[in-house]
Coordinates of C-alpha atoms and ligand atoms in Angstrom, one line a residue:
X1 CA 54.0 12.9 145.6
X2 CA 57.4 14.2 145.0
X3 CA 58.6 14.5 141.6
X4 CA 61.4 12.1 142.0
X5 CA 59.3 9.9 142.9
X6 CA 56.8 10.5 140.5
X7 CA 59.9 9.8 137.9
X8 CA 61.0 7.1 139.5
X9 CA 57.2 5.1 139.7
X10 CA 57.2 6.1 135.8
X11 CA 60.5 4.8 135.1
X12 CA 59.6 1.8 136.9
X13 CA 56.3 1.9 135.1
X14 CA 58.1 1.8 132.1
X15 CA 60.0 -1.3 132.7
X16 CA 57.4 -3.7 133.3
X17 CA 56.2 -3.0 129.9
X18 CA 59.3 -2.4 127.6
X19 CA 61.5 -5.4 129.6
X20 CA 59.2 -7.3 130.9
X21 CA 59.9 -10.0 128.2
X22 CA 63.7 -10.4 128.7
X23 CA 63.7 -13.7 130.5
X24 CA 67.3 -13.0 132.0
X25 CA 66.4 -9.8 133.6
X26 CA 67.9 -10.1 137.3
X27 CA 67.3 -7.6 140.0
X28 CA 69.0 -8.8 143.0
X29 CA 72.8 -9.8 143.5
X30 CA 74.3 -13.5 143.6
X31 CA 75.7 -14.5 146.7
X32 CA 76.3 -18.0 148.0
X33 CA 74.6 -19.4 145.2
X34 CA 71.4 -16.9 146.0
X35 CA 69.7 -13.9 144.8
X36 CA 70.2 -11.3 147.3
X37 CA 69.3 -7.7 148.4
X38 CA 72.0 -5.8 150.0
X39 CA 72.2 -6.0 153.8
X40 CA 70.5 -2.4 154.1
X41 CA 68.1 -3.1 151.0
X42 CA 69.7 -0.2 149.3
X43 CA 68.7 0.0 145.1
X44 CA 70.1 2.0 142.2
X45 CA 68.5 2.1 138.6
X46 CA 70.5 0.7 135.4
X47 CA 69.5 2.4 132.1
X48 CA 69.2 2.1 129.0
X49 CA 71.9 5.0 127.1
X50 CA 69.7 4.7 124.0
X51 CA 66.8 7.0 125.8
X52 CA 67.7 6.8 129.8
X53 CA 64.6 4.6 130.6
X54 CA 65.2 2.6 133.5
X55 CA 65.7 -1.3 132.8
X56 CA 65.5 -2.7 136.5
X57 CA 66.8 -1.8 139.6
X58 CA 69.8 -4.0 141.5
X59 CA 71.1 -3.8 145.0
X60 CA 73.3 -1.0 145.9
X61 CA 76.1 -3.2 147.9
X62 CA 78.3 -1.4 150.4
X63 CA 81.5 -3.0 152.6
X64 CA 79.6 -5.3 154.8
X65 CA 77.8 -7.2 151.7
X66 CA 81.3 -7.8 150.0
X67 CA 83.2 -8.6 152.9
X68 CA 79.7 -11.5 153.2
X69 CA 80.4 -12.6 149.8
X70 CA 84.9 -12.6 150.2
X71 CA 83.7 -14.6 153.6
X72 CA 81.2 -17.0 151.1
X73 CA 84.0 -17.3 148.5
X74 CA 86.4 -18.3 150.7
X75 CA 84.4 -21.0 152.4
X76 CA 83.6 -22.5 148.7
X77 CA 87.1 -22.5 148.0
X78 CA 88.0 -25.3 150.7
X79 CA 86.0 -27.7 148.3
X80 CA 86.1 -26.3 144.7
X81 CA 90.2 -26.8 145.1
X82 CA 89.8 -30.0 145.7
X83 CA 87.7 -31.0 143.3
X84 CA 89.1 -32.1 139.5
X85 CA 89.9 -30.8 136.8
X86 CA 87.6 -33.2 134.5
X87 CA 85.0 -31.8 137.1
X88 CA 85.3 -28.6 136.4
X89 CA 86.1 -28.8 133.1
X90 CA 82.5 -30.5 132.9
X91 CA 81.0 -27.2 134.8
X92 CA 82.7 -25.3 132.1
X93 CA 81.3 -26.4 129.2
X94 CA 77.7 -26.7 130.5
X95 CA 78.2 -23.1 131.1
X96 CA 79.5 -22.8 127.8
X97 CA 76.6 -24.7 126.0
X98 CA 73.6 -22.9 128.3
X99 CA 75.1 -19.2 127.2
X100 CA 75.0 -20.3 123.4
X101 CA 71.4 -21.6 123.9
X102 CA 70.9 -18.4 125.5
X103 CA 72.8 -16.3 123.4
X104 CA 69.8 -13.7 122.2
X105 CA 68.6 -13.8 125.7
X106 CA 72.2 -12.7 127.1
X107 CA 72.1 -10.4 123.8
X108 CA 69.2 -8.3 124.7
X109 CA 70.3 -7.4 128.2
X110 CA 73.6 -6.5 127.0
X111 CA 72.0 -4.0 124.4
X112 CA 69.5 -2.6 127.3
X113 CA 72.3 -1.8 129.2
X114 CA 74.7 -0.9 127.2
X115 CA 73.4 0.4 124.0
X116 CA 75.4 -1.8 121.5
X117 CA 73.7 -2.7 118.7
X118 CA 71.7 -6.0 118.7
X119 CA 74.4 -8.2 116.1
X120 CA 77.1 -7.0 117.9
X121 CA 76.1 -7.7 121.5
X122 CA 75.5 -11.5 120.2
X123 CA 78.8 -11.2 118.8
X124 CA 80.3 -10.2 122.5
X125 CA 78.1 -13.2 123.6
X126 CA 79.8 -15.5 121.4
X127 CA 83.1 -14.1 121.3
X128 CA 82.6 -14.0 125.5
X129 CA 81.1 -17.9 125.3
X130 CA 84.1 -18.9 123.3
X131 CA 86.4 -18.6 126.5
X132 CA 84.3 -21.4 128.7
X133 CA 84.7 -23.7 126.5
X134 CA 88.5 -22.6 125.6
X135 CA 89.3 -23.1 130.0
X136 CA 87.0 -25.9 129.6
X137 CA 89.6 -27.6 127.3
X138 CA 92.3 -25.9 129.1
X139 CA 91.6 -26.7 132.6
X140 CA 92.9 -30.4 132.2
X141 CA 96.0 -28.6 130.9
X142 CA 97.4 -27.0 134.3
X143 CA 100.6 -28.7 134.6
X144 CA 103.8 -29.2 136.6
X145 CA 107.1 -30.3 135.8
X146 CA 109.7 -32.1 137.1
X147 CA 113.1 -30.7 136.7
X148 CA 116.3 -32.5 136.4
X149 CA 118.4 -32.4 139.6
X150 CA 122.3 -31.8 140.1
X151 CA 121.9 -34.2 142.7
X152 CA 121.3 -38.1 142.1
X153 CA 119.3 -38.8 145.6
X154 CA 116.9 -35.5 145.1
X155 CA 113.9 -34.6 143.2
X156 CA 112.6 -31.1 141.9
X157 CA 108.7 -31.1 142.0
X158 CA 107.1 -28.3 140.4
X159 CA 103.3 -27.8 140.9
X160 CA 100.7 -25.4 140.3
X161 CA 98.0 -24.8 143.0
X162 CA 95.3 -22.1 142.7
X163 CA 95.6 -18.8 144.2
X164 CA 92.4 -19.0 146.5
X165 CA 89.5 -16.0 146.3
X166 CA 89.7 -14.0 143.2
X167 CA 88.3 -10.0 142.9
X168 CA 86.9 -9.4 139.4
X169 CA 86.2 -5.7 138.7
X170 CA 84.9 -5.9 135.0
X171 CA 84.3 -2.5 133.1
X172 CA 81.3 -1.4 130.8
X173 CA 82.5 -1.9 127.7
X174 CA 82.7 -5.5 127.2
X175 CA 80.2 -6.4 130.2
X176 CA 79.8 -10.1 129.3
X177 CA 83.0 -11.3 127.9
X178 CA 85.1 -9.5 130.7
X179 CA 83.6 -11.5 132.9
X180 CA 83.4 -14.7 130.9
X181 CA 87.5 -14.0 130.0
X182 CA 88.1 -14.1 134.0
X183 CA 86.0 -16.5 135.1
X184 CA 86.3 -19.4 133.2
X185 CA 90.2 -18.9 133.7
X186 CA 90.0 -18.4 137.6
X187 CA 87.3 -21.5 137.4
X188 CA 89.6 -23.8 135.5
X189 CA 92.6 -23.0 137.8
X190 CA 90.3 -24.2 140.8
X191 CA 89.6 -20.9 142.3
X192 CA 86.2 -18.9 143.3
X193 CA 86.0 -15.1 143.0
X194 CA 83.5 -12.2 143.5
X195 CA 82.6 -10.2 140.8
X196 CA 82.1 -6.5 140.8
X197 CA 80.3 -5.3 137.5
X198 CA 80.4 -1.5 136.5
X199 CA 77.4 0.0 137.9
X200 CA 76.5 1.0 134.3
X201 CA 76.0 -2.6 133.3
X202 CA 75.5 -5.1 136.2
X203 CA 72.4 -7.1 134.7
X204 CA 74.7 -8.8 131.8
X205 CA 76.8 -10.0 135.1
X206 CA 73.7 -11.3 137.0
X207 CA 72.3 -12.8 133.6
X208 CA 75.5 -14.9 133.3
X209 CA 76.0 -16.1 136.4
X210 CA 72.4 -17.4 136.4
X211 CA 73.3 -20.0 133.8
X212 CA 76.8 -20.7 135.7
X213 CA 74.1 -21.9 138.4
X214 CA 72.2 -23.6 135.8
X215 CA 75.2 -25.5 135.0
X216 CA 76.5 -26.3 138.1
X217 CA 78.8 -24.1 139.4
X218 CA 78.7 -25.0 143.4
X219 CA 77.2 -22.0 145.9
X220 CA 79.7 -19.9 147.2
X221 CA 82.3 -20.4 144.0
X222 CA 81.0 -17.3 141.9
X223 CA 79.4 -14.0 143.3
X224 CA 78.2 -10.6 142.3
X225 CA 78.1 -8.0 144.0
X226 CA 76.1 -5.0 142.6
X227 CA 77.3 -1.6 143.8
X228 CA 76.4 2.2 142.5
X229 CA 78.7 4.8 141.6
X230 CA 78.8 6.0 145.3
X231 CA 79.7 2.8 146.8
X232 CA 82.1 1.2 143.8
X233 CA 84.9 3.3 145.1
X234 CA 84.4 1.6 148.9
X235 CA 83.8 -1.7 148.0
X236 CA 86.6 -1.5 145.2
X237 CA 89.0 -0.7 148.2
X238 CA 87.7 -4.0 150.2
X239 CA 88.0 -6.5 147.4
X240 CA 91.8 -5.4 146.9
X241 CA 92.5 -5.3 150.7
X242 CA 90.6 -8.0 152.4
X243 CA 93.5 -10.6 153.3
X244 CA 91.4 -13.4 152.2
X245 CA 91.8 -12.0 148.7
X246 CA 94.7 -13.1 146.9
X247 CA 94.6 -11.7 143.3
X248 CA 92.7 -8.8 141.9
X249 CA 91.5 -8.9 137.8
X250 CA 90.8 -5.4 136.9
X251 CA 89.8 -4.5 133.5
X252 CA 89.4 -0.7 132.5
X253 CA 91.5 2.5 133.4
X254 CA 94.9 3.0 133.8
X255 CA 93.9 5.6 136.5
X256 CA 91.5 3.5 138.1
X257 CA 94.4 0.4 137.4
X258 CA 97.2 2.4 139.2
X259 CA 94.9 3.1 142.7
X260 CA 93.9 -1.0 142.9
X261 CA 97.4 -2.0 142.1
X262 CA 98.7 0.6 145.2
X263 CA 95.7 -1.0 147.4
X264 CA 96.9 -4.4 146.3
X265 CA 100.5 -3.7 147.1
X266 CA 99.7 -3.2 150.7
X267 CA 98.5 -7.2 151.3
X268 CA 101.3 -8.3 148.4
X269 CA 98.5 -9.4 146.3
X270 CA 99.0 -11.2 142.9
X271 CA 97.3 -8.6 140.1
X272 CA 96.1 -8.7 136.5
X273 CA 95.5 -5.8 135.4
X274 CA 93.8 -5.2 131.7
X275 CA 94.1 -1.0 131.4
X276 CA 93.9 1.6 128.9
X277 CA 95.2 1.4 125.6
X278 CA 96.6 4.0 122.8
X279 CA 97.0 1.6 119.6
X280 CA 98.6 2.9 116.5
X281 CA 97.2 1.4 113.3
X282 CA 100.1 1.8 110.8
X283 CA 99.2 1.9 107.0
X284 CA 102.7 1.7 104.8
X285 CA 102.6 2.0 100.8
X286 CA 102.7 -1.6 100.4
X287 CA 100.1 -2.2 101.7
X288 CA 96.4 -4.1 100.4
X289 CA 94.9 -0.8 101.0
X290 CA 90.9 -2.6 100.9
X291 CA 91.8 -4.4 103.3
X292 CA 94.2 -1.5 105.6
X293 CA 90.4 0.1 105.1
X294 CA 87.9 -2.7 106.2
X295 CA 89.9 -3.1 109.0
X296 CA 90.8 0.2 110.0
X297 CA 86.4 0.1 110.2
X298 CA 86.7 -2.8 112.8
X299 CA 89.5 -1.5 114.3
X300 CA 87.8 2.2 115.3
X301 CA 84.2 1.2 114.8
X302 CA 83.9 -1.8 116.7
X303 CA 81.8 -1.2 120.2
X304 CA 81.5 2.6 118.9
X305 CA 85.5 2.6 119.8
X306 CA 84.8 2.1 123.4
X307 CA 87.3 -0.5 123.6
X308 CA 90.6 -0.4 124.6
X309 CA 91.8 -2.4 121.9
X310 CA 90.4 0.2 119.7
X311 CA 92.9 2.1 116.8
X312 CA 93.6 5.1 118.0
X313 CA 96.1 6.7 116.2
X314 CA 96.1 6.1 112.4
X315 CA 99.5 6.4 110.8
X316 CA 99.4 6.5 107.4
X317 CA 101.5 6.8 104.8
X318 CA 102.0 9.8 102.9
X319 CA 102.0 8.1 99.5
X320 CA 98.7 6.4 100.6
X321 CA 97.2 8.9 102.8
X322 CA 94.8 11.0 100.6
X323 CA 93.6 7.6 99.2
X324 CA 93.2 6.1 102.6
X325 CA 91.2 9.4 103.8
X326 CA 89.2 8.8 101.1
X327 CA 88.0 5.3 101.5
X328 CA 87.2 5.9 105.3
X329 CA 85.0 8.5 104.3
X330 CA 83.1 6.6 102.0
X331 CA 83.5 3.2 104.1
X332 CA 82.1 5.6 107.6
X333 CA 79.5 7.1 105.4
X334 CA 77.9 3.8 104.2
X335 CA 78.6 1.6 107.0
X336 CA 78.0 4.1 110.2
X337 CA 74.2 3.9 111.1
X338 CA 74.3 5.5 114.1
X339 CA 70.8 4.8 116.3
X340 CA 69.6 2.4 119.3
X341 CA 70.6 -0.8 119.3
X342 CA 67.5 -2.8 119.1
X343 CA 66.7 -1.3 115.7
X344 CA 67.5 -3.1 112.5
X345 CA 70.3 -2.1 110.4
X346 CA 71.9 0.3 113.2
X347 CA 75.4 -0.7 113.4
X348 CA 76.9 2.3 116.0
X349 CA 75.3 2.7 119.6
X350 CA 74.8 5.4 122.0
X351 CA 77.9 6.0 124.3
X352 CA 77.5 4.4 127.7
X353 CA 76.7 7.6 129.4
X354 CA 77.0 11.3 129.7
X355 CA 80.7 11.1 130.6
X356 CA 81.8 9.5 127.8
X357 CA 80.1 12.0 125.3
X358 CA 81.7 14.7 127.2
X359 CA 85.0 13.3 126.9
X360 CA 84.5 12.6 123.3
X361 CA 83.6 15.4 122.7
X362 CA 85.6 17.8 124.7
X363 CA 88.8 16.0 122.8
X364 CA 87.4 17.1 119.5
X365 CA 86.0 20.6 119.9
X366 CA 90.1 20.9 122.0
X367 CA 91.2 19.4 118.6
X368 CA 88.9 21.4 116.3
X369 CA 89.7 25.2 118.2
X370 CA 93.6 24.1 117.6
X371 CA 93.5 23.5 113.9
X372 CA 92.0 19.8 113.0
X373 CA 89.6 19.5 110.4
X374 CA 86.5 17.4 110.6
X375 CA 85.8 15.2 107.3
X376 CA 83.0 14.1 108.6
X377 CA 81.5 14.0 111.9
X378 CA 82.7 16.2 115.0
X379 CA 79.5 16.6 116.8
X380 CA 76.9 14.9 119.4
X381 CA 73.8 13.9 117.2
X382 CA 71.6 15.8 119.1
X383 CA 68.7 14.9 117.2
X384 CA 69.1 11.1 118.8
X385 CA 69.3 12.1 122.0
X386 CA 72.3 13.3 124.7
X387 CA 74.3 10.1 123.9
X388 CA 74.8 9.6 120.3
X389 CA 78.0 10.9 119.2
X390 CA 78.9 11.1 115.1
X391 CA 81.1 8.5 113.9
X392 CA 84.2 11.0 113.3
X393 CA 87.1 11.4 110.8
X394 CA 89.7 13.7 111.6
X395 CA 93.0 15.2 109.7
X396 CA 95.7 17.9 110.5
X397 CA 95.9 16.3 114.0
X398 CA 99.4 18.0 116.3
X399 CA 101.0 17.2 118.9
X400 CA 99.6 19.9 120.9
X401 CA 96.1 18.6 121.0
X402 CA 95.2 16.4 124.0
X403 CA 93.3 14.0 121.1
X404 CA 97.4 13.7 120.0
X405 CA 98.6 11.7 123.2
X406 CA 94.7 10.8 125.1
X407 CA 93.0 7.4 124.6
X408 CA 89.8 8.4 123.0
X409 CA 87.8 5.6 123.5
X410 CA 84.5 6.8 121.4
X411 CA 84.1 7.1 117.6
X412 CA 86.4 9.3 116.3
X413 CA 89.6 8.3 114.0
X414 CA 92.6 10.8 114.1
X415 CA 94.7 10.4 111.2
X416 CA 98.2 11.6 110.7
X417 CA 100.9 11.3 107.6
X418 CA 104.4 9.9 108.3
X419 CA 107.2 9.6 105.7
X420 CA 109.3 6.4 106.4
X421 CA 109.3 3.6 108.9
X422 CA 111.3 5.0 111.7
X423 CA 109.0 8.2 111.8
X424 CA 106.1 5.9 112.3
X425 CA 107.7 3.5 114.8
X426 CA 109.1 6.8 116.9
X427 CA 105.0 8.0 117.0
X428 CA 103.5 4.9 117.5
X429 CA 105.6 4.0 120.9
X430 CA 105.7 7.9 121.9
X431 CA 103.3 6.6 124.6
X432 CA 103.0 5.0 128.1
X433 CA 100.2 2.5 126.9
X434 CA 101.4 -0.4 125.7
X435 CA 98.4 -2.9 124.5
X436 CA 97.6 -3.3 120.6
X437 CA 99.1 -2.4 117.5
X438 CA 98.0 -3.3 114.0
X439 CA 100.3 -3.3 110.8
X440 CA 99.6 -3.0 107.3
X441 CA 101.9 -4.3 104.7
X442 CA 103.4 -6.7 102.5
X443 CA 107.1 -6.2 103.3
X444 CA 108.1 -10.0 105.0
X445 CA 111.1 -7.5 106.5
X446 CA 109.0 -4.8 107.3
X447 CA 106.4 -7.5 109.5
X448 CA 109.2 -8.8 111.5
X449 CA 110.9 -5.9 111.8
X450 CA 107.3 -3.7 113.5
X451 CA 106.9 -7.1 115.3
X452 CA 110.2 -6.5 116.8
X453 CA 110.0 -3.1 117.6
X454 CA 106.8 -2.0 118.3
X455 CA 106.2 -1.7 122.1
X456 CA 102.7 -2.9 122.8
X457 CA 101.5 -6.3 123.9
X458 CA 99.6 -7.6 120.8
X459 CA 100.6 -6.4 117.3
X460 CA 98.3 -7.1 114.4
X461 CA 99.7 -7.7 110.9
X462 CA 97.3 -7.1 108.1
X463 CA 94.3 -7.2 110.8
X464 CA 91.9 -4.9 112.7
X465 CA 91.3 -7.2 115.8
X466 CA 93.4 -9.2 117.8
X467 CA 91.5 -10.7 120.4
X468 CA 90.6 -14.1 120.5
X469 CA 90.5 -17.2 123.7
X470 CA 93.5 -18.9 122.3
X471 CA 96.1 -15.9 122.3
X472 CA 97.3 -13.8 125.6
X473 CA 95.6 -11.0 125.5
X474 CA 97.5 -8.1 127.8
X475 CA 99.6 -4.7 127.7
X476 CA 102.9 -3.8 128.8
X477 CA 104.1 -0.1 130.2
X478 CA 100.9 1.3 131.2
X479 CA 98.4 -0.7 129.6
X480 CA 98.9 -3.5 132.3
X481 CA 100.7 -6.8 133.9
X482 CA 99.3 -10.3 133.1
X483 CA 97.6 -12.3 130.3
X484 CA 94.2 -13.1 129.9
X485 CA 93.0 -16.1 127.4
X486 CA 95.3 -18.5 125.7
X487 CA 97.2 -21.4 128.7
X488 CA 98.7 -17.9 130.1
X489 CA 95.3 -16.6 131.4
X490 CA 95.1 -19.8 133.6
X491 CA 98.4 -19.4 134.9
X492 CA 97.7 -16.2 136.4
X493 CA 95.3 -17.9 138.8
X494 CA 97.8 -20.3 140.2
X495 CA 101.2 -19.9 142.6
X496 CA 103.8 -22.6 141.8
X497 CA 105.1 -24.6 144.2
X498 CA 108.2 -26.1 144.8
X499 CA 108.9 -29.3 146.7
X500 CA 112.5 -30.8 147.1
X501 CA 112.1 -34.5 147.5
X502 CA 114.8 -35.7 148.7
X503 CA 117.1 -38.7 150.5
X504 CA 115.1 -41.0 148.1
X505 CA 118.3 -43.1 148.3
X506 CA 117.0 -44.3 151.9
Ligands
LIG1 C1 88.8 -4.3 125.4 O1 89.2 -3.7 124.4 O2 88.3 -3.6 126.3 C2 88.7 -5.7 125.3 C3 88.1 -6.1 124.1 C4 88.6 -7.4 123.5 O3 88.6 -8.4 124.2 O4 88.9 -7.4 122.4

């Protein structure tokens, strides 16, 4: 036997007695309302980043299964259009209902794959749950108008019809609220879509739309496809080309962002496009500085800082700064428990994979050999295994590091002094991403006046997260085009129509 396989059977092995309990543990994709292999019965393992045992094995997906499942979405669409709102809204909130009954269920696949800690992943799965039952309120919302006309014989009709077959590309990160943030919008608008989850974490995908069955969503209106690394780039390409496509939701890079929207450009298609972020998290003297520091820990710490919402540049003060520095030592010291995320009390994860820890890591050490200095952190915590990366603090940060103007994306807070408010507004927009910004003072002028100013999509005052189903959620410059959440993420699943009515006088 070779030794690949030998791994492989062991791996395997190894699942049927660690998982074997998870009762939402899918291994096949969802295509016209079935569980299917892929056409050449091609499989690629998902791990667990907390210590690289393999949690199941999905199908590896190529062309001719998507283009199946655009074909199968397409078809469904004929009668999900039609059907109501009230109907779907219905759908909607059994969805909504069967992923809170199933919220540790959903939980513990999320933390398999991964490697968020336990609380938090139910967290995703309620913050994720929250936006069913938001487009299930919302989807008997989707209106038209009827504008006035300069003429008296003639009507303006205004109507909103949805777009058709939806692409979903959904990142790592947030695995089941990416998807639940898309899909309950695209559902409540009347479309149908087919989901592509990142190959790191495809089963939280597959163990969500098993309860959308449950529920009642019709064959053919919701599919995954599963694809590895090898094929994502491939299939990618078809879901933005195919003609009977006509929108593509990405969430995740701004590299990866900028080749969809060019492959989306070619057919004209209708985008949304959630991408990278570079949020400044502004402390000024005013200032409640307990609370600047409890969330300044949700703001990095959250999801390990694999988020794009994620601070990333803390501006402080220079009046407040050595306090400030202080506190988030203390507050990373006591509240970082860096470990796996099925045991008690951890409250940081493993990065998602090897990539991310070089990334983090090469950031710091550039950082570090330039003249930063670590107060605490700065190093993979090697005795956890290849993944864990120390929750980070760091000071003296210049321009000339690549930490300065990169979206870190992992655990590490960069922290700089400014002396007055223009200083920090003229660092805090010296960037091409434009998604959150967070704000702390007590200055009514100063909050209106960062409201006005800063150039980012979301801005925070006096808070460390932003996200939530009732607000738009989105970037401008680089960080992306659309909304998702809030009446707005509904929208961006329909095409208004116009329809002149007119010699009514006959
Ligand atoms: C993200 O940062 O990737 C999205 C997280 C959120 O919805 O807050």
């Amino acid at each position: 036997m070779d030794l690949l396989r030998f791994g492989a059977a062991r791996h395997l092995q190894l699942f049927t007695t660690t998982y074997r309990s998870m009762h939402l543990l899918k291994n096949k994709a969802f295509v016209d309302g079935k569980w299917q292999h892929a056409a050449n019965n091609a499989v690629f393992p998902v791990t667990n980043p907390a210590d690289d045992t393999v949690i199941g094995e999905v199908p590896d997906m190529s062309e001719k299964d998507a283009k199946f499942a655009i074909d199968v979405a397409s078809k469904a669409f004929k009668s999900w259009r039609d059907s109501t709102a009230r109907e779907r809204a219905n759908i909607l909130r059994k969805w909504n209902n069967l992923c809170l009954e199933n919220v540790d269920h959903l939980a513990e696949v999320l933390t398999a794959e991964s490697g968020k800690p336990l609380a938090e992943a139910k967290g995703e799965v309620i913050y994720g749950t929250s936006f069913l039952e938001y487009f299930a309120d919302t989807a008997r919302h989707v209106t038209g108008e009827i504008i006035p006309s300069p003429w008296p014989n003639k009507q303006i009709l205004v109507t909103r019809h949805p777009i058709g077959v939806i692409s979903i590309i959904t990142p790592w990160n947030f695995p089941f609220a990416m998807i639940t943030r898309k899909v309950g919008a695209l559902l409540a608008a009347g479309c149908t879509c087919v989901i592509k989850p990142s190959e790191d974490t495809p089963l939280t995908a597959l163990a969500a739309v098993e309860l959308a069955k449950q529920a009642g969503v019709p064959d053919g209106v919701v599919n995954v496809v599963t694809t590895s690394r090898n094929n994502a780039a491939s299939v990618g390409k078809l879901l933005c080309e195919d003609p009977a496509v006509g929108c593509i939701s990405f969430t995740g890079s701004t590299n990866v962002g900028r080749i969809l929207y060019g492959m989306a450009a070619k057919g004209i298609k209708r985008v949304s496009l959630e991408l990278g972020g570079n949020a400044p998290f502004i402390v000024f003297p005013s200032a409640d500085l307990e609370n600047a520091l409890d969330q300044a820990m949700l703001a990095k710490f959250r999801n390990n800082g694999q988020a794009c919402v994620g601070a990333n540049r803390f501006l402080i003060h220079e009046s407040v700064f050595d306090k400030f520095i202080e506190g988030f030592k203390g507050r990373i010291g006591k509240k970082c428990i860096l470990g796996p995320g099925t045991k008690a009390g951890v409250t940081c994860g493993p990065l998602v994979n090897k990539m991310q820890v070089d990334k983090v890591s090469g950031l710091v050490d550039d950082a570090v050999s330039k003249g930063a200095k670590v107060v605490v952190g700065g190093k993979v915590a090697k005795e956890l295994g290849d993944k864990f990366y120390q929750s980070t603090l760091l000071v003296d940060v210049k321009p000339s590091m690549e930490i300065y103007h990169e979206e870190v994306f992992g655990p590490v807070a960069v922290c700089y002094k400014f002396k007055d408010e223009a200083e920090a507004l003229e660092v805090a927009n010296s960037t091409r991403g434009g998604l959150a910004s967070y704000v702390f003072t007590k200055d009514l002028g100063q909050v209106f006046r960062m409201s006005q100013k800063l150039e980012f999509g979301m801005v925070g005052i006096n808070d460390g997260i932003v996200s939530v189903a009732e607000a738009p959620f989105g970037g401008i410059k680089e960080s992306g085009i659309g909304r998702e959440g809030s009446k707005h993420g509904v929208e961006e699943y329909t095409d208004i129509k116009y329809t002149l009515m007119s010699a009514l006088d006959k």
